[in-house]
Coordinates of C-alpha atoms and ligand atoms in Angstrom, one line a residue:
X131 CA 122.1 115.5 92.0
X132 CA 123.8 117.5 89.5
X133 CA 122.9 119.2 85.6
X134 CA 125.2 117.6 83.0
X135 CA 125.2 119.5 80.0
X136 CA 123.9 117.0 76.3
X137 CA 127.4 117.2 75.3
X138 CA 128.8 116.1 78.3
X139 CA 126.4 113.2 79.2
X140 CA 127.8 109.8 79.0
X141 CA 126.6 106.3 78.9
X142 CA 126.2 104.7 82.0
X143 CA 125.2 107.6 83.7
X144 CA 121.8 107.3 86.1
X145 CA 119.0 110.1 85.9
X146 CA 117.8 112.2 88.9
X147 CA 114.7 113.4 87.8
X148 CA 112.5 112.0 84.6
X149 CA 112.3 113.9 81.3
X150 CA 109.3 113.4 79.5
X151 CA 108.5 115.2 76.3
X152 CA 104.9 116.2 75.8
X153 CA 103.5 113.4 73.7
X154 CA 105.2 110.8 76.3
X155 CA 106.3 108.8 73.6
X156 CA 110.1 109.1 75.3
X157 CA 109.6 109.0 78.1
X158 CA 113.3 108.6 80.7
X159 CA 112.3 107.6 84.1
X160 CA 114.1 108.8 87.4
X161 CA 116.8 106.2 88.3
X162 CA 117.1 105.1 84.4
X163 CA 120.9 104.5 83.1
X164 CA 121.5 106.4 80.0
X165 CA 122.5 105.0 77.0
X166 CA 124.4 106.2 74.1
X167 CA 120.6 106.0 72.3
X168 CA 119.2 108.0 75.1
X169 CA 122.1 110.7 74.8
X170 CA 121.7 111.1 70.8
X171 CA 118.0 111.3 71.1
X172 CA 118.2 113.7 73.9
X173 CA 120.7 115.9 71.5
X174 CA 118.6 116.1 68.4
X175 CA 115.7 116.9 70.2
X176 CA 117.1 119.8 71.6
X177 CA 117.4 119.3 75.4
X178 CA 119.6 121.3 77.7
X179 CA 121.4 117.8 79.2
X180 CA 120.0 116.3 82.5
X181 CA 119.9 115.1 86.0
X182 CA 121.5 113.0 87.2
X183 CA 122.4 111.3 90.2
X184 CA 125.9 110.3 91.4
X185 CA 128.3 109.8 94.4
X186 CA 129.7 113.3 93.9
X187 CA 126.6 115.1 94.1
X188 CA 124.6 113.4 96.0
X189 CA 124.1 115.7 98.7
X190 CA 123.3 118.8 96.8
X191 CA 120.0 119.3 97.2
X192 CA 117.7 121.6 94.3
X193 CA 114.5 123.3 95.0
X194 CA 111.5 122.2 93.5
X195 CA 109.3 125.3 93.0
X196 CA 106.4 123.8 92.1
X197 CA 105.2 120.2 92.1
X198 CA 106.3 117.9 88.9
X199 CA 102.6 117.5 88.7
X200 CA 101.5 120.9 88.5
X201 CA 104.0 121.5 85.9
X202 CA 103.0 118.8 83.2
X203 CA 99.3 120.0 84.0
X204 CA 100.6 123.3 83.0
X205 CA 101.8 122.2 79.9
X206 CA 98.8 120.0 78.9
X207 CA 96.4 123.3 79.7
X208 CA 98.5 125.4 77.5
X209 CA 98.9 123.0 74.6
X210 CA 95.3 122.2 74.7
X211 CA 94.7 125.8 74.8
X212 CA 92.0 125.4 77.9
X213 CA 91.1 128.4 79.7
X214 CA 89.0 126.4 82.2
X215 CA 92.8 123.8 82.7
X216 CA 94.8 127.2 82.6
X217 CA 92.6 128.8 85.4
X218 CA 92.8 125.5 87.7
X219 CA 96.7 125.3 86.9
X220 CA 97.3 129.0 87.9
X221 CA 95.7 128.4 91.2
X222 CA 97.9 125.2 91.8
X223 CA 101.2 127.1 91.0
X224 CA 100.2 130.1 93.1
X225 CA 99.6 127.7 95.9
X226 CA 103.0 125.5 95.4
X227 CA 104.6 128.8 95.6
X228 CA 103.2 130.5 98.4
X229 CA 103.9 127.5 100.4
X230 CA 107.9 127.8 99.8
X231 CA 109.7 130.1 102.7
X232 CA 112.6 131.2 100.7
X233 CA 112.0 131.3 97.0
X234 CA 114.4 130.4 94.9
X235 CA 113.8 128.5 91.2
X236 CA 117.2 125.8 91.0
X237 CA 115.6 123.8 88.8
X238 CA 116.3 124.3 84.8
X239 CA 114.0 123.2 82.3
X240 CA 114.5 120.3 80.5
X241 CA 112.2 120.7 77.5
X242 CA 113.1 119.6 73.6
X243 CA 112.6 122.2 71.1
X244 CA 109.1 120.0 70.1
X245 CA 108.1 121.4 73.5
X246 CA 109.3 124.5 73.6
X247 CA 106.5 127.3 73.4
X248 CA 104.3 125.0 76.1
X249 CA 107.2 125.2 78.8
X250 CA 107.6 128.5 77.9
X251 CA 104.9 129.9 79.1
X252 CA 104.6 127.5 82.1
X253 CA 108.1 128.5 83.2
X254 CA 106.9 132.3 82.5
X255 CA 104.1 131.7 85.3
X256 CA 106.3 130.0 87.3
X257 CA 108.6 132.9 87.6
X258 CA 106.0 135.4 87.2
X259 CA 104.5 133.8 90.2
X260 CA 107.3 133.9 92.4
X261 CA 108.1 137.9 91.2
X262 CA 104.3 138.8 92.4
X263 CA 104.5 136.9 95.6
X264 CA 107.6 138.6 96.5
X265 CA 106.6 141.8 95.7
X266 CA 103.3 141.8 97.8
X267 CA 100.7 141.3 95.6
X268 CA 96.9 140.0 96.8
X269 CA 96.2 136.6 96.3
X270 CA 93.9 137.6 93.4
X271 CA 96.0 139.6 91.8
X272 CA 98.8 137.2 91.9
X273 CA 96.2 134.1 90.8
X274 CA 95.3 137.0 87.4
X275 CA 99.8 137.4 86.8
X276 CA 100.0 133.6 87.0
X277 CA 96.9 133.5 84.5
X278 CA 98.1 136.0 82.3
X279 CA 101.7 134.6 82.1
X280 CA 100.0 131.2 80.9
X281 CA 98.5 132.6 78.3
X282 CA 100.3 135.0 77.1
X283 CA 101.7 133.1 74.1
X284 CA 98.7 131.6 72.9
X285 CA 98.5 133.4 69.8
X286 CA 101.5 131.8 68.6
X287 CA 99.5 129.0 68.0
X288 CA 97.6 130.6 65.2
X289 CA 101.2 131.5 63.2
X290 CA 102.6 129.3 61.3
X291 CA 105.4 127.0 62.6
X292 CA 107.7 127.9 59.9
X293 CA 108.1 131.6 60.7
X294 CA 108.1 130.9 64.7
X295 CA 111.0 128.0 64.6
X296 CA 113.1 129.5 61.6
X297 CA 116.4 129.8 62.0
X298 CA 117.4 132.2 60.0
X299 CA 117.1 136.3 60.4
X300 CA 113.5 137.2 59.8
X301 CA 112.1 138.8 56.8
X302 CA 110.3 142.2 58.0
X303 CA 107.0 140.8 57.3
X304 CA 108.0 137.3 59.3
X305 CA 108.4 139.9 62.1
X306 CA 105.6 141.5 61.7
X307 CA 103.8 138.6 61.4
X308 CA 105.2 137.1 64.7
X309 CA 104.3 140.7 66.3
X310 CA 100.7 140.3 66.2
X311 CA 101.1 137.3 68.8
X312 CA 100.2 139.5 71.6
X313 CA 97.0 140.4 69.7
X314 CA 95.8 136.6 68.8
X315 CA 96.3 135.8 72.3
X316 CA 94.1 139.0 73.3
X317 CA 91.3 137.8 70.6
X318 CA 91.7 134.6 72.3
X319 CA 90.9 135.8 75.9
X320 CA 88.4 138.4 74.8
X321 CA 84.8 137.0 74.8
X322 CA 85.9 134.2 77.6
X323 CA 83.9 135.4 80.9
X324 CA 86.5 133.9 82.9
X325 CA 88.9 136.3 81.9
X326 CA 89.3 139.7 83.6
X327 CA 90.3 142.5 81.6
X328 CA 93.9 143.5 83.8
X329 CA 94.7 139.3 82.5
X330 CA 93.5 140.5 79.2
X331 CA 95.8 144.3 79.2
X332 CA 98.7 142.0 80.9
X333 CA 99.0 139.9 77.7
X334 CA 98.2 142.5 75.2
X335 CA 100.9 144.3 76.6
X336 CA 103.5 142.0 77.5
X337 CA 106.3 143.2 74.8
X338 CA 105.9 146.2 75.7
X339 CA 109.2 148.4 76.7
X340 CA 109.4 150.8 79.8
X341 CA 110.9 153.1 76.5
X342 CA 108.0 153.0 74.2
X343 CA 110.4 150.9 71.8
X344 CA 108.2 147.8 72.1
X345 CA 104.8 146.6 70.4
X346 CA 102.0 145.9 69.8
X347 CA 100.8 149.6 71.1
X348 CA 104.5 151.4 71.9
X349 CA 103.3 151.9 75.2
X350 CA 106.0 153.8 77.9
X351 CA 107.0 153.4 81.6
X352 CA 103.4 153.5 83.7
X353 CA 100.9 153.2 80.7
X354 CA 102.3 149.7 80.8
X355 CA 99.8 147.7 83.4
X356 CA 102.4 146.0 86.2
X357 CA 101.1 142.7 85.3
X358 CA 102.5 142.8 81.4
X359 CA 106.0 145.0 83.0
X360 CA 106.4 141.5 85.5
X361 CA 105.6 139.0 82.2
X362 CA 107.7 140.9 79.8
X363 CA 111.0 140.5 81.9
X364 CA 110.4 137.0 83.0
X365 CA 109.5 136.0 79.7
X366 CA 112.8 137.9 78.2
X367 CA 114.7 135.9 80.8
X368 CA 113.5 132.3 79.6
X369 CA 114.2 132.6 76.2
X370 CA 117.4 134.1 77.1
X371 CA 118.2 130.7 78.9
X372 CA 116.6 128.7 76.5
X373 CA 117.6 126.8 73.6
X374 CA 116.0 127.5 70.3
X375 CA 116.4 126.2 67.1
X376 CA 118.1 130.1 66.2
X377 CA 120.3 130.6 69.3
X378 CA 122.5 128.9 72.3
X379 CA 121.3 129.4 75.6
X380 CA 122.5 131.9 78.1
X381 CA 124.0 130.9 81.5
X382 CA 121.5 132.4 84.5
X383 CA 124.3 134.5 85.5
X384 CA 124.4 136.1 82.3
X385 CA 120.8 136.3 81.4
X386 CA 120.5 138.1 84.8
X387 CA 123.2 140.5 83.8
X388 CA 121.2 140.9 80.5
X389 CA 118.5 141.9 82.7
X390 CA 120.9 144.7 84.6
X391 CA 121.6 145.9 81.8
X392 CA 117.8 146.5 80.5
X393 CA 116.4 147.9 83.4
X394 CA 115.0 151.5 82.8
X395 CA 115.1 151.2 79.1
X396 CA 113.3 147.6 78.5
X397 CA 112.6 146.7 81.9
X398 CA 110.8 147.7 85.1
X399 CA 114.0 148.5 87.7
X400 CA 112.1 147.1 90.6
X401 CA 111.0 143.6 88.5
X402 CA 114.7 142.9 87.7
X403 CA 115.4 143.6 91.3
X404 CA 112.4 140.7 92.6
X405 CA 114.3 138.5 90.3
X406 CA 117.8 138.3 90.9
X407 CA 116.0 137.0 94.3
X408 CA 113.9 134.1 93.1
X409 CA 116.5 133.4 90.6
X410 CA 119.8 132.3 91.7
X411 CA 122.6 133.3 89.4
X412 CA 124.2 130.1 90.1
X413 CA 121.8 127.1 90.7
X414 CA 123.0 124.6 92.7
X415 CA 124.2 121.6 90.7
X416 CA 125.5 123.5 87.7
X417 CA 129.3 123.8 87.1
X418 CA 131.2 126.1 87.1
X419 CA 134.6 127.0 85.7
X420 CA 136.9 128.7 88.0
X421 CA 140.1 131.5 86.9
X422 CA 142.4 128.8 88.2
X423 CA 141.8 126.5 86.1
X424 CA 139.6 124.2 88.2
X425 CA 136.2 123.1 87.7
X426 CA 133.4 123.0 90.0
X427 CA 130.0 122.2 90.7
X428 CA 127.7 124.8 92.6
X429 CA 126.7 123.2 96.4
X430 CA 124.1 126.0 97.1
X431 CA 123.3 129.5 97.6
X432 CA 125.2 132.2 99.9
X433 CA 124.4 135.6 101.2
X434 CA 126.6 137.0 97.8
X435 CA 124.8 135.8 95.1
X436 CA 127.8 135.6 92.8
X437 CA 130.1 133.7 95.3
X438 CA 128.2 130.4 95.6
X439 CA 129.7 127.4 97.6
X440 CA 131.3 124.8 95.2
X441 CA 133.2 121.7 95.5
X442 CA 135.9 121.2 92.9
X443 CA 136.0 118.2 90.9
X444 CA 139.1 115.7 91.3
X445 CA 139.5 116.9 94.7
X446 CA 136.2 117.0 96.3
X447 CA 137.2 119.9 98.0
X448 CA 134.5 122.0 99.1
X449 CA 134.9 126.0 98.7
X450 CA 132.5 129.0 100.5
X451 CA 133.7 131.5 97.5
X452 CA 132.1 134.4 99.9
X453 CA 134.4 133.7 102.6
X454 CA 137.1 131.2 101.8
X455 CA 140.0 133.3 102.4
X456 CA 142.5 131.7 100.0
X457 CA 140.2 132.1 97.4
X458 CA 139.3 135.3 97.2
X459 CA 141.6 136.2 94.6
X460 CA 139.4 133.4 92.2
X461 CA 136.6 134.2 89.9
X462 CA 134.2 132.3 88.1
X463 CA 135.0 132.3 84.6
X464 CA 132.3 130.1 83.1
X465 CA 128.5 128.7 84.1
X466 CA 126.2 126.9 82.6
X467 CA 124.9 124.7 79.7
X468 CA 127.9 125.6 77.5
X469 CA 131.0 124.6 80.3
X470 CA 131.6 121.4 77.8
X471 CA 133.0 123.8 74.7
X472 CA 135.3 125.2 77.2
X473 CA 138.6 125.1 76.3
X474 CA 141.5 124.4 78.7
X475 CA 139.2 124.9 81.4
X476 CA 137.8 128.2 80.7
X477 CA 134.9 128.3 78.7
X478 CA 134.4 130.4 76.2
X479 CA 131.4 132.2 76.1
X480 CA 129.4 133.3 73.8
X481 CA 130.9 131.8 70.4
X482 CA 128.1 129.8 69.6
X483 CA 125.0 132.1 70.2
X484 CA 125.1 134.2 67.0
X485 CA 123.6 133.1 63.4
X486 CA 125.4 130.7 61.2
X487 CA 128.4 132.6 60.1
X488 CA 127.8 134.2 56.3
X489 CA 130.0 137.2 55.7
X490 CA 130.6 139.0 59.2
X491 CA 128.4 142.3 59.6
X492 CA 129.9 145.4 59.0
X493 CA 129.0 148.0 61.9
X494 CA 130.3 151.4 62.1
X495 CA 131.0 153.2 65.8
X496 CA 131.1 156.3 66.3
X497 CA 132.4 158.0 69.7
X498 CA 135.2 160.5 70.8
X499 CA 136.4 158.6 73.5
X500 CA 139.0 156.2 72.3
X501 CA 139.2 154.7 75.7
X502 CA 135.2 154.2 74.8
X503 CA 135.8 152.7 70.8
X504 CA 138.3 150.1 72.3
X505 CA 136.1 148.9 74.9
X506 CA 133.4 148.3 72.1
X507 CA 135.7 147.0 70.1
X508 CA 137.1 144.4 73.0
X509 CA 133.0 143.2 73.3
X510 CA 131.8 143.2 69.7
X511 CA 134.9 142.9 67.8
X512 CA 135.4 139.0 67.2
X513 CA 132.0 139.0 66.1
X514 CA 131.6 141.8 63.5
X515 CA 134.1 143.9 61.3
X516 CA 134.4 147.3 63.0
X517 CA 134.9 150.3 61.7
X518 CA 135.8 152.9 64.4
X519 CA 135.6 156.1 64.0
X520 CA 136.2 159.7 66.6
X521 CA 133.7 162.0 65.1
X522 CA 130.5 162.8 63.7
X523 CA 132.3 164.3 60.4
X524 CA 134.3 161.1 60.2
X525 CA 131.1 159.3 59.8
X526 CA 129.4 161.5 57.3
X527 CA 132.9 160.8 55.5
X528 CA 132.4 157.0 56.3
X529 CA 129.2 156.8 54.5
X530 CA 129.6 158.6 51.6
X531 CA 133.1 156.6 50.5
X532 CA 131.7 153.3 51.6
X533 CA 127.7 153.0 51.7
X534 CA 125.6 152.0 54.1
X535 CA 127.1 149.6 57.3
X536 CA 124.4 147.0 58.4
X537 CA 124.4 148.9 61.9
X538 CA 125.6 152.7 63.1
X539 CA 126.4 152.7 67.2
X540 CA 126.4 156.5 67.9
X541 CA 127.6 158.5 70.8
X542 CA 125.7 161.1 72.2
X543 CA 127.7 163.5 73.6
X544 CA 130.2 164.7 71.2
X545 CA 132.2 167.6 70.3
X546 CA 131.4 169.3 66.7
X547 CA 128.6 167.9 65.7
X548 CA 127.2 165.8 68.7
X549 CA 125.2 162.5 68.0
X550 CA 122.0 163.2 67.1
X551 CA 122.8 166.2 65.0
X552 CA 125.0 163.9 63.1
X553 CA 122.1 161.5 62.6
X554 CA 119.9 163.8 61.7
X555 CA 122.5 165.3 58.5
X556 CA 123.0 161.2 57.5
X557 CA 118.9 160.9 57.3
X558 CA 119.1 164.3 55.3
X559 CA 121.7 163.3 53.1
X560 CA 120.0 160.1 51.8
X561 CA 120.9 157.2 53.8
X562 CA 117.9 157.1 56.0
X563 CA 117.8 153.4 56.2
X564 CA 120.4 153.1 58.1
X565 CA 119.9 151.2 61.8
X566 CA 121.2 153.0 64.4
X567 CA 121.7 152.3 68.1
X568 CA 122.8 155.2 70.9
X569 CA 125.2 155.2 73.4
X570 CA 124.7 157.5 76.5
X571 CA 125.5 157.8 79.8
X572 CA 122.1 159.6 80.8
X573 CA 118.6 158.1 80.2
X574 CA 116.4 161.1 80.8
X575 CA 113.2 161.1 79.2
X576 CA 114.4 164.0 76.9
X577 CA 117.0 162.3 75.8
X578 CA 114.9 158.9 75.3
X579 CA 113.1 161.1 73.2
X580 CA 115.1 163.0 71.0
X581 CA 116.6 158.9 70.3
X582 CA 113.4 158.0 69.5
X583 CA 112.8 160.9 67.0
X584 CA 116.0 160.3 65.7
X585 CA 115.0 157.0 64.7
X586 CA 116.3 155.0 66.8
X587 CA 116.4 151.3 66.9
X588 CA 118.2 151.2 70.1
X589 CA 119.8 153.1 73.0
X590 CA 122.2 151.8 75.4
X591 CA 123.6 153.1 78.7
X592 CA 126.8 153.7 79.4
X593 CA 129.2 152.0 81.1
X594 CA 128.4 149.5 78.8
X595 CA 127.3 146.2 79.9
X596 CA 129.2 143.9 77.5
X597 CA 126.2 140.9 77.5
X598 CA 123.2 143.5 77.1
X599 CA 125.3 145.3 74.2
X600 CA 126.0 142.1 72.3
X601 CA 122.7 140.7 72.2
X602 CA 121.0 144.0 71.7
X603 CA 123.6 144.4 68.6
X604 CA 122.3 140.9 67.8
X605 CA 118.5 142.0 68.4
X606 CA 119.4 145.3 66.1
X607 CA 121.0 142.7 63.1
X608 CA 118.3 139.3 63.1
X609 CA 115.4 140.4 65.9
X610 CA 115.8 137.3 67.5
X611 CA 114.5 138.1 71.1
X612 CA 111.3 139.5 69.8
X613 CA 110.2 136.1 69.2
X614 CA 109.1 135.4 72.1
Ligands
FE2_140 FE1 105.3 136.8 73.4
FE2_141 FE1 106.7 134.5 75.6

């Protein structure tokens, strides 16, 4: 079987595996042919695309990490909000995964956007799960992560679904609103005698940041309980690959790099490491777009995790990227749910994933390396209107001719006035609304901490990574990854 994407899906096509939204009043049974009803619906509801099952792929074989079964249970316990259900589901996924040898989560979630916050926090278990098997956790202590990762959203049920689904930017007190989540779900937990206190800390806890930039209680590095560090990057990671009413989804690849890119700042370094293990950066069964122009769909897994096997459509030739010798020279270009808005066989990614275009942001960068304001500009430029500028006077100029930009990216390490200092005199001179993100090749804890009393929104490492600065720039503009 292979994943087709919603826009790619055609009539006539037969399903591989059943998709069944929540009330089970569409319900698509495994060996169904689609329709071109079936595809619409399956569009406006918000799905992915599907399996399906045909001569080409019939040999590629996906993982199921935990039984379909244990899975719709899952989603039943959440929606009901059932402790007892939760507590019985938790011990069924722990045991569905500690049966599997070699861990590794193929399967995408199919879910409509109806659905959404239920899979949510069943897929969070399900990774969650897998992360605290791998890294050696006791049974009970991986039974109270899978527990915790099942709850953790509750809360959400008690804001209203107007503020959780909208699609605009927030409003500061839509966001605050959506930050006391972790809390509701805490009150939830917190006179149920089934409950231990590390499920109820984990759930409390779960946005918070290894940097002290997170909520509800700005937590940093070890006051954050391991349970809430493994929740709050899986969690990240599934709405990353997720599609929401707000945002396009990320490929895995490129959620994963997301990840990379967090680790040390948002993320726990050894979590992120667990994960690019139980989560393949190219599950079998999706396509894949190739720098030759070919497309592809992935066979399964090798020792490289970024040079899967493939076999190329038209040809049915079947590639080992990690060996193949004429091949070495080819990259993949493109993965995922989006392949069908490539263009001329590349796809282009992310064009779709920020808000509905009003007038483009303006963002000012500041940095003395030119080599360092092109590269920003290469990542960010398309979407935004850029103003670079070499020096920390050159920004004091900046503001005073033309106002406050909607977002300040500010070297460190400067000559003159360095980046902080320069900070500092804008916040002195008036304009201490502006949002500003760091750039900086060291993440010391004294420099984490002269960012944060500079007021920092954000810092990111250098060499940049171009996904984690995009959506972080995104996060910085319309908080969309706080959501969840
Ligand atoms: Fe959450
Ligand atoms: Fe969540």
């Amino acid at each position: 079987m292979r994943f087709v994407a919603v826009g790619d899906l055609q009539p006539g096509m037969k399903l591989a595996r059943k998709i069944v939204n929540r009330k089970r009043t569409s319900m698509l049974e495994k060996g169904m042919v689609l329709t071109g009803t079936h595809i619409i619906r399956l569009q406006n509801s918000g799905y992915l695309g599907a399996y399906i099952s045909d001569p080409f792929s019939e040999d590629i074989k996906i993982a199921e990490t935990v039984k379909e079964e244990t899975f719709q249970n899952g989603v039943d316990a959440v929606a009901d909000a059932s402790i007892s259900d939760i507590m019985e589901v938790a011990h069924a996924l722990v045991r569905d995964i500690s049966s599997i040898e070699q861990i590794s989560i193929d399967l995408l979630d199919l879910r409509s956007f109806d659905d959404y916050t239920y899979h949510h926090s069943v897929n969070v278990a399900v990774y969650a799960t897998a992360v605290a098997t791998l890294m050696g956790l006791d049974d009970e202590e991986i039974q109270e992560v899978a527990v915790a990762a099942l709850c953790h959203d509750l809360g959400k049920a008690m804001i209203s679904p107007d503020i959780i689904n909208k699609k605009g930017r927030l409003t500061d007190e839509e966001f605050e609103e959506i930050k006391n989540h972790s809390r509701y779900s805490y009150e939830i937990l917190y006179s149920n005698p089934l409950i231990s206190t590390a499920v109820r800390q984990a759930v409390l806890c779960h946005h918070e940041n290894l940097n002290g930039s997170g909520y509800p209680l700005g937590k940093m590095g070890d006051e954050i309980p391991l349970y809430a560090k493994i929740i709050h990057a899986v969690d990240i990671y599934d709405a990353l690959t997720s599609r929401r009413p707000y945002k396009e989804p990320y490929a895995p690849v490129e959620a994963l790099e997301y990840m990379t890119g967090g680790v040390n700042i948002l993320f726990d370094e050894n979590v992120v490491r667990i994960m690019q293990k139980v989560i393949p950066a190219y599950p079998p069964g999706m396509d894949v777009g190739l720098s030759n122009g070919e497309k592809a769909v992935v066979i399964a897994n090798t020792p490289d995790a970024l040079r899967p096997r493939i076999r190329i459509y038209g040809s049915g030739k079947e590639i080992d990227l990690s060996s193949n010798l004429q091949y070495r020279r080819i990259f993949i270009t493109a993965s995922g749910v989006l392949m069908h808005e490539s263009k001329n066989g590349v796809a282009v990614l992310n064009e779709n994933r920020g808000q509905k275009k009003d007038a483009p942001k303006r963002i000012v960068v500041v940095d003395d390396s030119p080599i360092s304001l092109e590269q920003t500009k290469a990542i960010l430029g398309e979407e935004y209107d850029l103003i670079l500028l070499g020096s920390g006077v050159a920004c004091l100029n900046y503001f005073k001719a033309k106002g406050v930009p909607d977002l300040l990216i500010m070297d460190i390490e400067m000559p003159m006035m360095d980046g902080i200092k320069t900070t500092d005199f804008l916040k002195k001179s008036g304009y201490e609304d502006v949002k500003i993100m760091f750039l900086t090749a060291v993440a010391n804890k004294d420099t984490v901490l002269r960012c944060n009393a500079a007021g920092a929104l954000d810092y990111i490492l250098k060499p940049v990574n171009p996904i984690y600065l995009k959506e972080r720039v995104r996060i910085a503009l319309d908080k969309n990854l706080d959501r969840e």
